[in-house]
């Protein structure tokens, strides 16, 4: 198993900062390892997922729930590999790329992932800005500019310890989950329809459009918005926040095992949230897909009895906006952390943390501010910008998946923790299929 001593620790201020009990019962140990998976799961329920999932339900009812399920299983596989890479090699994915791949390829991958981070941050900035605008009525541009304060909020939280960040993120996830459970409960969905929706159907491959979207296009949109490249870099870093005795083989094995438990539990919650988004679209908005293509339209639709029926009320729309704000805030925390991980890992920069995080956020804010200045309060244009950001993420995804598969299937790098052969084959099949499907999505959109 190869490790490199030429690179500093990933997220050095929190690396190996959380003590793990020795010889403790399963549940006590799991409690200590629970946390990083929550930060990872956030990326699977960010504002970029909302429109595709809700519109998918509003257009085809429960049919696309099977796509949500498949996407979640793919995410579990890839995130387990990313977390394992960090624990075993003591390098995050960016550091491993810089250490093991040719210099020219390393810089190409750096540019691609930086652009992907901008696209990711862009969705979170727009989601948070629109949520603040809907809740408080402040000018949209002011609300967008206000999101830059997230960077300084994160800096303050880091001083409190990584467990505090995990607790805050988990609380916001719980808020989102409870709000959507309540909204779906009020919408009285078809239970049998939901269970049938999780069974894959050949009709999903049908290119015929309904309401401007084919099942295939929406399915690819759900996959593209769910499996995101920045999460692989994030997980490979924050999986290293727990103390591991690298002189003790059992300690490393334990860390990998409980990281997997944490990741799968939290991604299961993300699966539930994404399912609820689609179910809400099916139960409340079926037949009105053209009326809910933007966040503000969804907000208004929840107050419109002609669309949401007898459950329509201003209280429901406020709950929706609160959940959107929580989602945006959660995602900005993890996106900013990933910006630091990528820049330090690829370039070995020793810049102040606040500067790295501020530059990352300003790069994401620039296109949003330009569009906001050009189109003023036309939120639909900003929502369309989110859609195009998800398209770019789809294009960037293979450039993160293939290096991850290469590293974790290489015995010289991973030692005995190398992927099982079946897992490697399945991983490459998934990567190739995702690449082809995402290219198909891009072709359809343009």
PDB file of N, CA, C and O in Angstrom, residues 235-285:
ATOM      1  N   UNK A 235     -15.692  13.332   0.189  1.00  0.00           N
ATOM      2  CA  UNK A 235     -15.752  12.152   1.050  1.00  0.00           C
ATOM      3  C   UNK A 235     -14.366  11.564   1.290  1.00  0.00           C
ATOM      4  O   UNK A 235     -14.058  11.097   2.393  1.00  0.00           O
ATOM      5  N   UNK A 236     -13.513  11.597   0.249  1.00  0.00           N
ATOM      6  CA  UNK A 236     -12.169  11.047   0.413  1.00  0.00           C
ATOM      7  C   UNK A 236     -11.353  11.848   1.417  1.00  0.00           C
ATOM      8  O   UNK A 236     -10.367  11.352   1.971  1.00  0.00           O
ATOM      9  N   UNK A 237     -11.779  13.086   1.669  1.00  0.00           N
ATOM     10  CA  UNK A 237     -11.080  13.922   2.649  1.00  0.00           C
ATOM     11  C   UNK A 237     -11.672  13.801   4.044  1.00  0.00           C
ATOM     12  O   UNK A 237     -10.970  13.505   5.008  1.00  0.00           O
ATOM     13  N   UNK A 238     -12.976  14.002   4.171  1.00  0.00           N
ATOM     14  CA  UNK A 238     -13.573  14.050   5.509  1.00  0.00           C
ATOM     15  C   UNK A 238     -13.684  12.667   6.144  1.00  0.00           C
ATOM     16  O   UNK A 238     -13.934  12.563   7.352  1.00  0.00           O
ATOM     17  N   UNK A 239     -13.491  11.604   5.363  1.00  0.00           N
ATOM     18  CA  UNK A 239     -13.428  10.269   5.968  1.00  0.00           C
ATOM     19  C   UNK A 239     -12.184  10.130   6.843  1.00  0.00           C
ATOM     20  O   UNK A 239     -12.080   9.192   7.641  1.00  0.00           O
ATOM     21  N   UNK A 240     -11.262  11.070   6.702  1.00  0.00           N
ATOM     22  CA  UNK A 240     -10.015  11.035   7.469  1.00  0.00           C
ATOM     23  C   UNK A 240     -10.093  11.833   8.773  1.00  0.00           C
ATOM     24  O   UNK A 240      -9.085  12.002   9.463  1.00  0.00           O
ATOM     25  N   UNK A 241     -11.270  12.325   9.119  1.00  0.00           N
ATOM     26  CA  UNK A 241     -11.387  13.131  10.343  1.00  0.00           C
ATOM     27  C   UNK A 241     -11.359  12.276  11.613  1.00  0.00           C
ATOM     28  O   UNK A 241     -11.142  12.794  12.700  1.00  0.00           O
ATOM     29  N   UNK A 242     -11.599  10.965  11.476  1.00  0.00           N
ATOM     30  CA  UNK A 242     -11.550  10.075  12.637  1.00  0.00           C
ATOM     31  C   UNK A 242     -10.128   9.544  12.828  1.00  0.00           C
ATOM     32  O   UNK A 242      -9.441   9.221  11.846  1.00  0.00           O
ATOM     33  N   UNK A 243      -9.696   9.449  14.080  1.00  0.00           N
ATOM     34  CA  UNK A 243      -8.347   8.970  14.367  1.00  0.00           C
ATOM     35  C   UNK A 243      -8.234   7.481  14.050  1.00  0.00           C
ATOM     36  O   UNK A 243      -9.067   6.684  14.472  1.00  0.00           O
ATOM     37  N   UNK A 244      -7.192   7.153  13.317  1.00  0.00           N
ATOM     38  CA  UNK A 244      -6.939   5.759  12.946  1.00  0.00           C
ATOM     39  C   UNK A 244      -5.500   5.415  13.323  1.00  0.00           C
ATOM     40  O   UNK A 244      -4.574   6.179  13.030  1.00  0.00           O
ATOM     41  N   UNK A 245      -5.315   4.309  13.990  1.00  0.00           N
ATOM     42  CA  UNK A 245      -3.977   3.821  14.332  1.00  0.00           C
ATOM     43  C   UNK A 245      -3.460   3.001  13.155  1.00  0.00           C
ATOM     44  O   UNK A 245      -3.833   1.844  12.970  1.00  0.00           O
ATOM     45  N   UNK A 246      -2.608   3.624  12.340  1.00  0.00           N
ATOM     46  CA  UNK A 246      -2.141   2.964  11.121  1.00  0.00           C
ATOM     47  C   UNK A 246      -1.107   1.874  11.392  1.00  0.00           C
ATOM     48  O   UNK A 246      -0.708   1.166  10.473  1.00  0.00           O
ATOM     49  N   UNK A 247      -0.689   1.746  12.633  1.00  0.00           N
ATOM     50  CA  UNK A 247       0.172   0.627  13.009  1.00  0.00           C
ATOM     51  C   UNK A 247      -0.645  -0.603  13.389  1.00  0.00           C
ATOM     52  O   UNK A 247      -0.101  -1.676  13.619  1.00  0.00           O
ATOM     53  N   UNK A 248      -1.955  -0.395  13.466  1.00  0.00           N
ATOM     54  CA  UNK A 248      -2.869  -1.470  13.855  1.00  0.00           C
ATOM     55  C   UNK A 248      -3.811  -1.765  12.679  1.00  0.00           C
ATOM     56  O   UNK A 248      -4.679  -0.966  12.338  1.00  0.00           O
ATOM     57  N   UNK A 249      -3.625  -2.913  12.060  1.00  0.00           N
ATOM     58  CA  UNK A 249      -4.429  -3.286  10.889  1.00  0.00           C
ATOM     59  C   UNK A 249      -5.916  -3.272  11.201  1.00  0.00           C
ATOM     60  O   UNK A 249      -6.749  -2.835  10.388  1.00  0.00           O
ATOM     61  N   UNK A 250      -6.298  -3.729  12.379  1.00  0.00           N
ATOM     62  CA  UNK A 250      -7.714  -3.793  12.747  1.00  0.00           C
ATOM     63  C   UNK A 250      -8.330  -2.401  12.858  1.00  0.00           C
ATOM     64  O   UNK A 250      -9.529  -2.221  12.622  1.00  0.00           O
ATOM     65  N   UNK A 251      -7.516  -1.412  13.237  1.00  0.00           N
ATOM     66  CA  UNK A 251      -8.014  -0.046  13.355  1.00  0.00           C
ATOM     67  C   UNK A 251      -8.395   0.513  11.980  1.00  0.00           C
ATOM     68  O   UNK A 251      -9.429   1.167  11.827  1.00  0.00           O
ATOM     69  N   UNK A 252      -7.556   0.230  10.979  1.00  0.00           N
ATOM     70  CA  UNK A 252      -7.855   0.680   9.612  1.00  0.00           C
ATOM     71  C   UNK A 252      -9.092  -0.043   9.085  1.00  0.00           C
ATOM     72  O   UNK A 252      -9.986   0.570   8.481  1.00  0.00           O
ATOM     73  N   UNK A 253      -9.146  -1.331   9.338  1.00  0.00           N
ATOM     74  CA  UNK A 253     -10.287  -2.131   8.887  1.00  0.00           C
ATOM     75  C   UNK A 253     -11.584  -1.633   9.520  1.00  0.00           C
ATOM     76  O   UNK A 253     -12.631  -1.547   8.864  1.00  0.00           O
ATOM     77  N   UNK A 254     -11.516  -1.301  10.801  1.00  0.00           N
ATOM     78  CA  UNK A 254     -12.690  -0.783  11.511  1.00  0.00           C
ATOM     79  C   UNK A 254     -13.136   0.541  10.914  1.00  0.00           C
ATOM     80  O   UNK A 254     -14.336   0.780  10.720  1.00  0.00           O
ATOM     81  N   UNK A 255     -12.175   1.418  10.604  1.00  0.00           N
ATOM     82  CA  UNK A 255     -12.508   2.731  10.047  1.00  0.00           C
ATOM     83  C   UNK A 255     -13.223   2.588   8.705  1.00  0.00           C
ATOM     84  O   UNK A 255     -14.209   3.283   8.439  1.00  0.00           O
ATOM     85  N   UNK A 256     -12.738   1.689   7.846  1.00  0.00           N
ATOM     86  CA  UNK A 256     -13.371   1.464   6.545  1.00  0.00           C
ATOM     87  C   UNK A 256     -14.783   0.906   6.730  1.00  0.00           C
ATOM     88  O   UNK A 256     -15.728   1.329   6.059  1.00  0.00           O
ATOM     89  N   UNK A 257     -14.915  -0.031   7.659  1.00  0.00           N
ATOM     90  CA  UNK A 257     -16.217  -0.653   7.902  1.00  0.00           C
ATOM     91  C   UNK A 257     -17.257   0.370   8.367  1.00  0.00           C
ATOM     92  O   UNK A 257     -18.376   0.435   7.824  1.00  0.00           O
ATOM     93  N   UNK A 258     -16.898   1.190   9.347  1.00  0.00           N
ATOM     94  CA  UNK A 258     -17.882   2.126   9.897  1.00  0.00           C
ATOM     95  C   UNK A 258     -18.099   3.324   8.984  1.00  0.00           C
ATOM     96  O   UNK A 258     -19.175   3.923   8.990  1.00  0.00           O
ATOM     97  N   UNK A 259     -17.082   3.682   8.189  1.00  0.00           N
ATOM     98  CA  UNK A 259     -17.289   4.704   7.162  1.00  0.00           C
ATOM     99  C   UNK A 259     -18.367   4.243   6.198  1.00  0.00           C
ATOM    100  O   UNK A 259     -19.239   5.023   5.782  1.00  0.00           O
ATOM    101  N   UNK A 260     -18.336   2.947   5.830  1.00  0.00           N
ATOM    102  CA  UNK A 260     -19.321   2.399   4.908  1.00  0.00           C
ATOM    103  C   UNK A 260     -20.727   2.444   5.518  1.00  0.00           C
ATOM    104  O   UNK A 260     -21.695   2.813   4.841  1.00  0.00           O
ATOM    105  N   UNK A 261     -20.836   2.082   6.792  1.00  0.00           N
ATOM    106  CA  UNK A 261     -22.125   2.173   7.485  1.00  0.00           C
ATOM    107  C   UNK A 261     -22.646   3.608   7.471  1.00  0.00           C
ATOM    108  O   UNK A 261     -23.808   3.863   7.138  1.00  0.00           O
ATOM    109  N   UNK A 262     -21.793   4.538   7.851  1.00  0.00           N
ATOM    110  CA  UNK A 262     -22.184   5.949   7.898  1.00  0.00           C
ATOM    111  C   UNK A 262     -22.644   6.432   6.535  1.00  0.00           C
ATOM    112  O   UNK A 262     -23.719   7.036   6.395  1.00  0.00           O
ATOM    113  N   UNK A 263     -21.847   6.147   5.496  1.00  0.00           N
ATOM    114  CA  UNK A 263     -22.162   6.598   4.141  1.00  0.00           C
ATOM    115  C   UNK A 263     -23.500   6.040   3.671  1.00  0.00           C
ATOM    116  O   UNK A 263     -24.355   6.775   3.155  1.00  0.00           O
ATOM    117  N   UNK A 264     -23.716   4.747   3.859  1.00  0.00           N
ATOM    118  CA  UNK A 264     -24.943   4.119   3.356  1.00  0.00           C
ATOM    119  C   UNK A 264     -26.186   4.571   4.124  1.00  0.00           C
ATOM    120  O   UNK A 264     -27.259   4.727   3.539  1.00  0.00           O
ATOM    121  N   UNK A 265     -26.036   4.776   5.433  1.00  0.00           N
ATOM    122  CA  UNK A 265     -27.179   5.273   6.231  1.00  0.00           C
ATOM    123  C   UNK A 265     -27.589   6.663   5.759  1.00  0.00           C
ATOM    124  O   UNK A 265     -28.776   6.947   5.526  1.00  0.00           O
ATOM    125  N   UNK A 266     -26.602   7.553   5.595  1.00  0.00           N
ATOM    126  CA  UNK A 266     -26.912   8.940   5.225  1.00  0.00           C
ATOM    127  C   UNK A 266     -27.415   9.030   3.782  1.00  0.00           C
ATOM    128  O   UNK A 266     -28.318   9.821   3.487  1.00  0.00           O
ATOM    129  N   UNK A 267     -26.848   8.215   2.895  1.00  0.00           N
ATOM    130  CA  UNK A 267     -27.324   8.238   1.509  1.00  0.00           C
ATOM    131  C   UNK A 267     -28.713   7.624   1.393  1.00  0.00           C
ATOM    132  O   UNK A 267     -29.469   7.951   0.467  1.00  0.00           O
ATOM    133  N   UNK A 268     -29.064   6.754   2.318  1.00  0.00           N
ATOM    134  CA  UNK A 268     -30.440   6.233   2.367  1.00  0.00           C
ATOM    135  C   UNK A 268     -31.416   7.353   2.703  1.00  0.00           C
ATOM    136  O   UNK A 268     -32.525   7.420   2.151  1.00  0.00           O
ATOM    137  N   UNK A 269     -31.005   8.249   3.610  1.00  0.00           N
ATOM    138  CA  UNK A 269     -31.833   9.416   3.932  1.00  0.00           C
ATOM    139  C   UNK A 269     -31.977  10.321   2.711  1.00  0.00           C
ATOM    140  O   UNK A 269     -33.063  10.855   2.443  1.00  0.00           O
ATOM    141  N   UNK A 270     -30.868  10.510   1.970  1.00  0.00           N
ATOM    142  CA  UNK A 270     -30.932  11.323   0.753  1.00  0.00           C
ATOM    143  C   UNK A 270     -31.877  10.684  -0.262  1.00  0.00           C
ATOM    144  O   UNK A 270     -32.631  11.387  -0.957  1.00  0.00           O
ATOM    145  N   UNK A 271     -31.857   9.352  -0.335  1.00  0.00           N
ATOM    146  CA  UNK A 271     -32.773   8.628  -1.220  1.00  0.00           C
ATOM    147  C   UNK A 271     -34.226   8.905  -0.829  1.00  0.00           C
ATOM    148  O   UNK A 271     -35.085   9.129  -1.693  1.00  0.00           O
ATOM    149  N   UNK A 272     -34.503   8.906   0.471  1.00  0.00           N
ATOM    150  CA  UNK A 272     -35.864   9.187   0.949  1.00  0.00           C
ATOM    151  C   UNK A 272     -36.279  10.607   0.560  1.00  0.00           C
ATOM    152  O   UNK A 272     -37.401  10.832   0.072  1.00  0.00           O
ATOM    153  N   UNK A 273     -35.384  11.586   0.772  1.00  0.00           N
ATOM    154  CA  UNK A 273     -35.701  12.977   0.440  1.00  0.00           C
ATOM    155  C   UNK A 273     -35.981  13.125  -1.053  1.00  0.00           C
ATOM    156  O   UNK A 273     -36.965  13.765  -1.455  1.00  0.00           O
ATOM    157  N   UNK A 274     -35.129  12.543  -1.901  1.00  0.00           N
ATOM    158  CA  UNK A 274     -35.338  12.644  -3.350  1.00  0.00           C
ATOM    159  C   UNK A 274     -36.622  11.945  -3.780  1.00  0.00           C
ATOM    160  O   UNK A 274     -37.317  12.397  -4.699  1.00  0.00           O
ATOM    161  N   UNK A 275     -36.939  10.827  -3.115  1.00  0.00           N
ATOM    162  CA  UNK A 275     -38.208  10.139  -3.395  1.00  0.00           C
ATOM    163  C   UNK A 275     -39.381  11.038  -3.023  1.00  0.00           C
ATOM    164  O   UNK A 275     -40.370  11.140  -3.765  1.00  0.00           O
ATOM    165  N   UNK A 276     -39.274  11.695  -1.866  1.00  0.00           N
ATOM    166  CA  UNK A 276     -40.350  12.581  -1.412  1.00  0.00           C
ATOM    167  C   UNK A 276     -40.557  13.743  -2.381  1.00  0.00           C
ATOM    168  O   UNK A 276     -41.696  14.160  -2.630  1.00  0.00           O
ATOM    169  N   UNK A 277     -39.453  14.276  -2.931  1.00  0.00           N
ATOM    170  CA  UNK A 277     -39.562  15.356  -3.909  1.00  0.00           C
ATOM    171  C   UNK A 277     -40.367  14.905  -5.123  1.00  0.00           C
ATOM    172  O   UNK A 277     -41.261  15.606  -5.603  1.00  0.00           O
ATOM    173  N   UNK A 278     -40.046  13.709  -5.626  1.00  0.00           N
ATOM    174  CA  UNK A 278     -40.748  13.203  -6.800  1.00  0.00           C
ATOM    175  C   UNK A 278     -42.200  12.863  -6.477  1.00  0.00           C
ATOM    176  O   UNK A 278     -43.113  13.153  -7.262  1.00  0.00           O
ATOM    177  N   UNK A 279     -42.423  12.265  -5.307  1.00  0.00           N
ATOM    178  CA  UNK A 279     -43.786  11.918  -4.882  1.00  0.00           C
ATOM    179  C   UNK A 279     -44.628  13.178  -4.723  1.00  0.00           C
ATOM    180  O   UNK A 279     -45.809  13.211  -5.105  1.00  0.00           O
ATOM    181  N   UNK A 280     -44.030  14.230  -4.153  1.00  0.00           N
ATOM    182  CA  UNK A 280     -44.743  15.496  -4.005  1.00  0.00           C
ATOM    183  C   UNK A 280     -45.152  16.041  -5.371  1.00  0.00           C
ATOM    184  O   UNK A 280     -46.294  16.491  -5.553  1.00  0.00           O
ATOM    185  N   UNK A 281     -44.232  15.980  -6.323  1.00  0.00           N
ATOM    186  CA  UNK A 281     -44.560  16.434  -7.674  1.00  0.00           C
ATOM    187  C   UNK A 281     -45.684  15.625  -8.282  1.00  0.00           C
ATOM    188  O   UNK A 281     -46.569  16.173  -8.954  1.00  0.00           O
ATOM    189  N   UNK A 282     -45.677  14.301  -8.045  1.00  0.00           N
ATOM    190  CA  UNK A 282     -46.709  13.430  -8.600  1.00  0.00           C
ATOM    191  C   UNK A 282     -48.061  13.657  -7.946  1.00  0.00           C
ATOM    192  O   UNK A 282     -49.101  13.711  -8.618  1.00  0.00           O
ATOM    193  N   UNK A 283     -48.062  13.767  -6.619  1.00  0.00           N
ATOM    194  CA  UNK A 283     -49.322  13.846  -5.869  1.00  0.00           C
ATOM    195  C   UNK A 283     -49.984  15.227  -5.964  1.00  0.00           C
ATOM    196  O   UNK A 283     -51.217  15.323  -6.009  1.00  0.00           O
ATOM    197  N   UNK A 284     -49.184  16.288  -5.989  1.00  0.00           N
ATOM    198  CA  UNK A 284     -49.754  17.633  -5.971  1.00  0.00           C
ATOM    199  C   UNK A 284     -49.802  18.297  -7.339  1.00  0.00           C
ATOM    200  O   UNK A 284     -50.717  19.063  -7.636  1.00  0.00           O
ATOM    201  N   UNK A 285     -48.806  18.034  -8.175  1.00  0.00           N
ATOM    202  CA  UNK A 285     -48.645  18.830  -9.389  1.00  0.00           C
ATOM    203  C   UNK A 285     -48.840  18.041 -10.688  1.00  0.00           C
ATOM    204  O   UNK A 285     -48.562  18.564 -11.757  1.00  0.00           O
TER     205      UNK A 285
END
